[in-house]
Amino acid sequence: MSFRLFDAPLREPSQFVGFAGNRIDRQSENRADDAVEKALADRTTRLMLMHAGRLYLKLDDGKFDPWFDVAESEAFDVSLDRGVLLGFSDAGPVLAVPAGIEPEDLPETVKAIDYRSVYMQGLIDEAAAGALAQGAALLAWHASHAFCSKCGNRSEMRAGGYRRHCPACGTDHFPRTDPVAIMLTATREKCLLGRGRHFAPGMYSALAGFIEPGETIEAAVRRETLEEAGIRLGRVVYHASQPWPFPYSLMIGCFGEPLNEDIQADLNELEDCRWFFRDEVRTMLERTHAGGLITPPKGAIAHHLIRAWVDSE
Ligand SMILES: [Zn+2]
């Protein structure tokens, strides 16, 4: 018997999802407490500026540029002391920094665009979108964890933004990543798609839900599918993952094998949930569906799960 574990193709499915193109060398083993200070003194340092879920983009000749140098950033009410060091690119250190100017007060040449639109509309390259996912998640965590959860005193940023330290009780707190299972339940002929109440018109997607403490990925996939659709799953296999900075999740995409057919949708969560045959799903992917139904856009991991299944015949 041959050793099968690493026989999978080198082109990992995760490489093709939105926010997956991060090229930053994080150098996580040597993040000193003065790492941000040092980076800000470096003339090669580039900053991403973020404010209330939006990324500032310089608009130059119809192209968007997400990178500012330290001197440029000072016109945007930045909090450099609350910046986080994402790591190092070939060009030098890379930071994400909270900025304070409201979108309507920005100069003509700078736009503040919400993260989702930045990635959906492909306004920046994949490497920058990856940096955005990293920076947005870290800044969101700092913004909501200013106080020690053990003693209630104000904590301080350390290790370039990868830790918060409480000077009162000495506890260290670390950035969190919340795992979410997203799963496509499918047989050879058909797959299960649902419509959330907040979805864009006509959109159907894979079901998803947070993985809970004490739960394996597979158990979460089975539980969520049973709760949301009344479908029991047999085998569950992992396909791909996606950093998802809303605010700091990791989407974990799986396929599940259904054991029953009769759907009992949880109508508190879903507006609709049903089986779709392969040919219909293909038209949804290609935006040629007669009834105007669609699947999520290309950057979304759900798109890649659905595409991989449609192409698997
Ligand atoms: Zn404390």
GROMACS .gro file of C-alpha atoms and ligand atoms in nm:
model
  314
    1MET     CA    1   0.000   0.000   0.000
    2SER     CA    2   0.141   0.339  -0.096
    3PHE     CA    3   0.145   0.641   0.133
    4ARG     CA    4  -0.151   0.848   0.015
    5LEU     CA    5  -0.148   1.147   0.250
    6PHE     CA    6   0.045   1.384   0.024
    7ASP     CA    7  -0.088   1.261  -0.309
    8ALA     CA    8  -0.326   1.557  -0.326
    9PRO     CA    9  -0.245   1.809  -0.600
   10LEU     CA   10  -0.004   2.089  -0.512
   11ARG     CA   11  -0.255   2.347  -0.629
   12GLU     CA   12  -0.443   2.369  -0.300
   13PRO     CA   13  -0.804   2.482  -0.342
   14SER     CA   14  -0.748   2.742  -0.068
   15GLN     CA   15  -0.511   2.929  -0.300
   16PHE     CA   16  -0.802   3.041  -0.517
   17VAL     CA   17  -1.037   3.201  -0.264
   18GLY     CA   18  -1.056   3.572  -0.188
   19PHE     CA   19  -0.821   3.705   0.088
   20ALA     CA   20  -0.591   3.402   0.044
   21GLY     CA   21  -0.307   3.578  -0.141
   22ASN     CA   22  -0.114   3.712   0.158
   23ARG     CA   23   0.262   3.717   0.080
   24ILE     CA   24   0.376   3.891   0.397
   25ASP     CA   25   0.662   3.729   0.586
   26ARG     CA   26   0.515   3.747   0.936
   27GLN     CA   27   0.837   3.660   1.124
   28SER     CA   28   0.614   3.558   1.412
   29GLU     CA   29   0.901   3.420   1.619
   30ASN     CA   30   1.067   3.758   1.665
   31ARG     CA   31   0.798   4.017   1.728
   32ALA     CA   32   0.953   4.258   1.979
   33ASP     CA   33   0.748   4.503   2.184
   34ASP     CA   34   0.910   4.794   1.996
   35ALA     CA   35   0.848   4.636   1.653
   36VAL     CA   36   0.590   4.896   1.548
   37GLU     CA   37   0.807   5.188   1.666
   38LYS     CA   38   1.103   5.052   1.470
   39ALA     CA   39   0.896   4.997   1.157
   40LEU     CA   40   0.757   5.352   1.171
   41ALA     CA   41   1.113   5.485   1.167
   42ASP     CA   42   1.192   5.284   0.852
   43ARG     CA   43   1.159   5.486   0.528
   44THR     CA   44   1.055   5.175   0.333
   45THR     CA   45   0.753   5.103   0.556
   46ARG     CA   46   0.411   5.087   0.389
   47LEU     CA   47   0.084   5.134   0.573
   48MET     CA   48  -0.272   5.024   0.511
   49LEU     CA   49  -0.516   5.273   0.665
   50MET     CA   50  -0.850   5.149   0.796
   51HIS     CA   51  -1.151   5.320   0.947
   52ALA     CA   52  -1.482   5.167   1.060
   53GLY     CA   53  -1.469   4.865   0.829
   54ARG     CA   54  -1.336   5.062   0.535
   55LEU     CA   55  -0.998   5.066   0.364
   56TYR     CA   56  -0.855   5.395   0.237
   57LEU     CA   57  -0.749   5.373  -0.126
   58LYS     CA   58  -0.552   5.628  -0.325
   59LEU     CA   59  -0.716   5.678  -0.662
   60ASP     CA   60  -0.454   5.738  -0.928
   61ASP     CA   61  -0.533   5.733  -1.299
   62GLY     CA   62  -0.833   5.505  -1.245
   63LYS     CA   63  -0.633   5.256  -1.035
   64PHE     CA   64  -0.662   5.199  -0.662
   65ASP     CA   65  -0.352   5.192  -0.444
   66PRO     CA   66  -0.392   5.076  -0.081
   67TRP     CA   67  -0.040   5.169   0.032
   68PHE     CA   68   0.064   5.489   0.214
   69ASP     CA   69   0.403   5.582   0.350
   70VAL     CA   70   0.434   5.714   0.705
   71ALA     CA   71   0.456   6.080   0.599
   72GLU     CA   72   0.153   6.051   0.369
   73SER     CA   73  -0.051   5.885   0.643
   74GLU     CA   74  -0.028   6.182   0.876
   75ALA     CA   75  -0.293   6.375   0.680
   76PHE     CA   76  -0.554   6.112   0.775
   77ASP     CA   77  -0.577   6.143   1.154
   78VAL     CA   78  -0.395   5.812   1.201
   79SER     CA   79  -0.328   5.650   1.540
   80LEU     CA   80   0.024   5.528   1.469
   81ASP     CA   81   0.060   5.401   1.828
   82ARG     CA   82  -0.233   5.165   1.763
   83GLY     CA   83  -0.084   5.032   1.440
   84VAL     CA   84  -0.002   4.663   1.407
   85LEU     CA   85   0.300   4.520   1.229
   86LEU     CA   86   0.172   4.264   0.980
   87GLY     CA   87   0.526   4.162   0.885
   88PHE     CA   88   0.763   4.223   0.598
   89SER     CA   89   0.719   4.238   0.222
   90ASP     CA   90   1.004   4.248  -0.030
   91ALA     CA   91   0.970   4.627  -0.016
   92GLY     CA   92   0.993   4.655   0.364
   93PRO     CA   93   0.777   4.648   0.679
   94VAL     CA   94   0.397   4.644   0.641
   95LEU     CA   95   0.160   4.792   0.898
   96ALA     CA   96  -0.216   4.827   0.940
   97VAL     CA   97  -0.312   5.150   1.113
   98PRO     CA   98  -0.645   5.290   1.235
   99ALA     CA   99  -0.731   5.621   1.068
  100GLY     CA  100  -0.991   5.876   1.170
  101ILE     CA  101  -1.121   6.071   0.871
  102GLU     CA  102  -1.482   6.006   0.770
  103PRO     CA  103  -1.530   5.904   0.403
  104GLU     CA  104  -1.703   6.232   0.313
  105ASP     CA  105  -1.413   6.438   0.451
  106LEU     CA  106  -1.141   6.268   0.245
  107PRO     CA  107  -0.971   6.448  -0.043
  108GLU     CA  108  -1.092   6.367  -0.397
  109THR     CA  109  -0.795   6.139  -0.458
  110VAL     CA  110  -0.862   5.906  -0.162
  111LYS     CA  111  -1.165   5.680  -0.121
  112ALA     CA  112  -1.275   5.483   0.187
  113ILE     CA  113  -1.431   5.159   0.064
  114ASP     CA  114  -1.578   4.880   0.277
  115TYR     CA  115  -1.371   4.561   0.288
  116ARG     CA  116  -1.640   4.350   0.119
  117SER     CA  117  -1.660   4.579  -0.184
  118VAL     CA  118  -1.280   4.599  -0.204
  119TYR     CA  119  -1.259   4.223  -0.243
  120MET     CA  120  -1.581   4.165  -0.441
  121GLN     CA  121  -1.487   4.428  -0.697
  122GLY     CA  122  -1.120   4.321  -0.708
  123LEU     CA  123  -1.001   4.676  -0.642
  124ILE     CA  124  -0.660   4.563  -0.510
  125ASP     CA  125  -0.431   4.273  -0.600
  126GLU     CA  126  -0.447   3.938  -0.420
  127ALA     CA  127  -0.141   4.004  -0.205
  128ALA     CA  128  -0.288   4.332  -0.082
  129ALA     CA  129  -0.627   4.167  -0.021
  130GLY     CA  130  -0.447   3.908   0.193
  131ALA     CA  131  -0.278   4.186   0.390
  132LEU     CA  132  -0.618   4.353   0.428
  133ALA     CA  133  -0.764   4.035   0.581
  134GLN     CA  134  -0.477   4.015   0.828
  135GLY     CA  135  -0.480   4.384   0.922
  136ALA     CA  136  -0.857   4.422   0.941
  137ALA     CA  137  -0.890   4.119   1.169
  138LEU     CA  138  -0.616   4.243   1.403
  139LEU     CA  139  -0.744   4.601   1.424
  140ALA     CA  140  -1.099   4.477   1.489
  141TRP     CA  141  -0.973   4.254   1.769
  142HIS     CA  142  -0.782   4.539   1.935
  143ALA     CA  143  -1.080   4.772   1.901
  144SER     CA  144  -1.304   4.530   2.092
  145HIS     CA  145  -1.048   4.404   2.346
  146ALA     CA  146  -0.913   4.724   2.501
  147PHE     CA  147  -0.980   4.595   2.854
  148CYS     CA  148  -0.853   4.285   3.032
  149SER     CA  149  -1.124   4.017   3.037
  150LYS     CA  150  -0.986   3.884   3.367
  151CYS     CA  151  -0.967   4.199   3.584
  152GLY     CA  152  -1.126   4.475   3.376
  153ASN     CA  153  -0.829   4.710   3.363
  154ARG     CA  154  -0.707   4.864   3.038
  155SER     CA  155  -0.459   4.638   2.859
  156GLU     CA  156  -0.168   4.741   2.635
  157MET     CA  157  -0.062   4.636   2.289
  158ARG     CA  158   0.258   4.429   2.275
  159ALA     CA  159   0.455   4.220   2.024
  160GLY     CA  160   0.375   4.442   1.728
  161GLY     CA  161   0.003   4.398   1.793
  162TYR     CA  162  -0.002   4.020   1.833
  163ARG     CA  163  -0.065   4.032   2.206
  164ARG     CA  164  -0.231   4.252   2.467
  165HIS     CA  165  -0.081   4.264   2.814
  166CYS     CA  166  -0.266   4.364   3.129
  167PRO     CA  167  -0.032   4.564   3.355
  168ALA     CA  168  -0.270   4.525   3.651
  169CYS     CA  169  -0.292   4.144   3.672
  170GLY     CA  170  -0.018   4.039   3.429
  171THR     CA  171  -0.244   3.838   3.197
  172ASP     CA  172  -0.156   3.818   2.829
  173HIS     CA  173  -0.436   3.808   2.572
  174PHE     CA  174  -0.392   3.686   2.215
  175PRO     CA  175  -0.579   3.773   1.892
  176ARG     CA  176  -0.861   3.533   1.818
  177THR     CA  177  -0.970   3.361   1.500
  178ASP     CA  178  -1.326   3.226   1.498
  179PRO     CA  179  -1.370   2.908   1.293
  180VAL     CA  180  -1.683   2.882   1.078
  181ALA     CA  181  -1.780   2.564   0.897
  182ILE     CA  182  -1.924   2.608   0.549
  183MET     CA  183  -2.041   2.293   0.379
  184LEU     CA  184  -2.179   2.172   0.053
  185THR     CA  185  -2.398   1.866   0.102
  186ALA     CA  186  -2.395   1.675  -0.224
  187THR     CA  187  -2.454   1.346  -0.400
  188ARG     CA  188  -2.333   1.269  -0.751
  189GLU     CA  189  -2.656   1.420  -0.892
  190LYS     CA  190  -2.758   1.708  -0.669
  191CYS     CA  191  -2.647   1.945  -0.397
  192LEU     CA  192  -2.816   2.128  -0.112
  193LEU     CA  193  -2.824   2.509  -0.124
  194GLY     CA  194  -2.999   2.756   0.102
  195ARG     CA  195  -3.102   3.118   0.095
  196GLY     CA  196  -3.028   3.332   0.399
  197ARG     CA  197  -3.272   3.612   0.481
  198HIS     CA  198  -3.010   3.882   0.415
  199PHE     CA  199  -2.884   3.740   0.082
  200ALA     CA  200  -2.876   3.935  -0.244
  201PRO     CA  201  -3.182   3.868  -0.466
  202GLY     CA  202  -3.172   3.522  -0.626
  203MET     CA  203  -2.862   3.403  -0.443
  204TYR     CA  204  -2.833   3.050  -0.303
  205SER     CA  205  -2.527   2.929  -0.119
  206ALA     CA  206  -2.373   2.652   0.090
  207LEU     CA  207  -2.492   2.634   0.452
  208ALA     CA  208  -2.260   2.763   0.722
  209GLY     CA  209  -2.230   2.807   1.097
  210PHE     CA  210  -1.982   2.872   1.377
  211ILE     CA  211  -1.785   2.580   1.511
  212GLU     CA  212  -1.855   2.559   1.883
  213PRO     CA  213  -1.613   2.492   2.169
  214GLY     CA  214  -1.541   2.122   2.211
  215GLU     CA  215  -1.651   2.034   1.860
  216THR     CA  216  -1.456   1.888   1.570
  217ILE     CA  217  -1.492   2.045   1.226
  218GLU     CA  218  -1.677   1.735   1.106
  219ALA     CA  219  -1.916   1.738   1.404
  220ALA     CA  220  -1.995   2.105   1.342
  221VAL     CA  221  -2.065   2.036   0.974
  222ARG     CA  222  -2.304   1.753   1.067
  223ARG     CA  223  -2.477   1.952   1.342
  224GLU     CA  224  -2.529   2.267   1.134
  225THR     CA  225  -2.661   2.070   0.836
  226LEU     CA  226  -2.906   1.881   1.057
  227GLU     CA  227  -3.018   2.197   1.242
  228GLU     CA  228  -3.058   2.415   0.934
  229ALA     CA  229  -3.186   2.161   0.681
  230GLY     CA  230  -3.285   1.845   0.866
  231ILE     CA  231  -3.031   1.649   0.663
  232ARG     CA  232  -2.813   1.391   0.839
  233LEU     CA  233  -2.462   1.354   0.700
  234GLY     CA  234  -2.240   1.051   0.664
  235ARG     CA  235  -1.890   1.126   0.540
  236VAL     CA  236  -1.753   1.479   0.572
  237VAL     CA  237  -1.434   1.582   0.393
  238TYR     CA  238  -1.233   1.903   0.410
  239HIS     CA  239  -1.183   2.102   0.088
  240ALA     CA  240  -1.042   2.453   0.149
  241SER     CA  241  -1.028   2.742   0.395
  242GLN     CA  242  -1.057   3.119   0.369
  243PRO     CA  243  -0.955   3.406   0.598
  244TRP     CA  244  -1.272   3.610   0.650
  245PRO     CA  245  -1.220   3.947   0.822
  246PHE     CA  246  -1.582   4.006   0.936
  247PRO     CA  247  -1.446   4.053   1.192
  248TYR     CA  248  -1.193   3.770   1.238
  249SER     CA  249  -1.318   3.435   1.113
  250LEU     CA  250  -1.168   3.146   0.929
  251MET     CA  251  -1.412   2.979   0.691
  252ILE     CA  252  -1.350   2.603   0.672
  253GLY     CA  253  -1.507   2.455   0.361
  254CYS     CA  254  -1.618   2.091   0.352
  255PHE     CA  255  -1.826   1.848   0.151
  256GLY     CA  256  -2.086   1.634   0.324
  257GLU     CA  257  -2.258   1.315   0.211
  258PRO     CA  258  -2.634   1.316   0.283
  259LEU     CA  259  -2.807   1.017   0.445
  260ASN     CA  260  -3.165   1.137   0.390
  261GLU     CA  261  -3.347   1.347   0.128
  262ASP     CA  262  -3.637   1.511   0.309
  263ILE     CA  263  -3.541   1.867   0.392
  264GLN     CA  264  -3.677   2.035   0.703
  265ALA     CA  265  -3.543   2.388   0.674
  266ASP     CA  266  -3.501   2.606   0.980
  267LEU     CA  267  -3.702   2.901   0.857
  268ASN     CA  268  -3.568   3.127   1.133
  269GLU     CA  269  -3.227   3.099   0.968
  270LEU     CA  270  -3.318   3.036   0.606
  271GLU     CA  271  -3.571   3.175   0.366
  272ASP     CA  272  -3.546   2.862   0.152
  273CYS     CA  273  -3.340   2.547   0.123
  274ARG     CA  274  -3.362   2.284  -0.149
  275TRP     CA  275  -3.185   2.035  -0.370
  276PHE     CA  276  -3.041   2.158  -0.701
  277PHE     CA  277  -2.937   1.935  -0.989
  278ARG     CA  278  -2.597   1.984  -1.145
  279ASP     CA  279  -2.711   2.143  -1.472
  280GLU     CA  280  -2.913   2.404  -1.288
  281VAL     CA  281  -2.624   2.488  -1.058
  282ARG     CA  282  -2.394   2.527  -1.357
  283THR     CA  283  -2.625   2.795  -1.500
  284MET     CA  284  -2.627   2.968  -1.160
  285LEU     CA  285  -2.246   2.976  -1.160
  286GLU     CA  286  -2.241   3.105  -1.517
  287ARG     CA  287  -2.515   3.364  -1.451
  288THR     CA  288  -2.740   3.216  -1.721
  289HIS     CA  289  -3.012   3.071  -1.495
  290ALA     CA  290  -3.359   3.118  -1.649
  291GLY     CA  291  -3.507   3.230  -1.316
  292GLY     CA  292  -3.218   3.461  -1.233
  293LEU     CA  293  -3.081   3.244  -0.951
  294ILE     CA  294  -2.711   3.284  -0.875
  295THR     CA  295  -2.434   3.139  -0.658
  296PRO     CA  296  -2.192   3.356  -0.454
  297PRO     CA  297  -1.920   3.551  -0.640
  298LYS     CA  298  -1.583   3.409  -0.733
  299GLY     CA  299  -1.388   3.527  -0.427
  300ALA     CA  300  -1.621   3.344  -0.188
  301ILE     CA  301  -1.526   2.999  -0.065
  302ALA     CA  302  -1.888   2.889  -0.128
  303HIS     CA  303  -1.833   2.959  -0.498
  304HIS     CA  304  -1.528   2.731  -0.495
  305LEU     CA  305  -1.708   2.449  -0.313
  306ILE     CA  306  -1.994   2.467  -0.562
  307ARG     CA  307  -1.763   2.495  -0.863
  308ALA     CA  308  -1.551   2.200  -0.748
  309TRP     CA  309  -1.865   1.985  -0.715
  310VAL     CA  310  -2.010   2.094  -1.054
  311ASP     CA  311  -1.675   2.014  -1.221
  312SER     CA  312  -1.638   1.679  -1.043
  313GLU     CA  313  -1.846   1.458  -1.274
  314ZN      ZN  314  -0.600   4.210   3.403
   0.00000   0.00000   0.00000
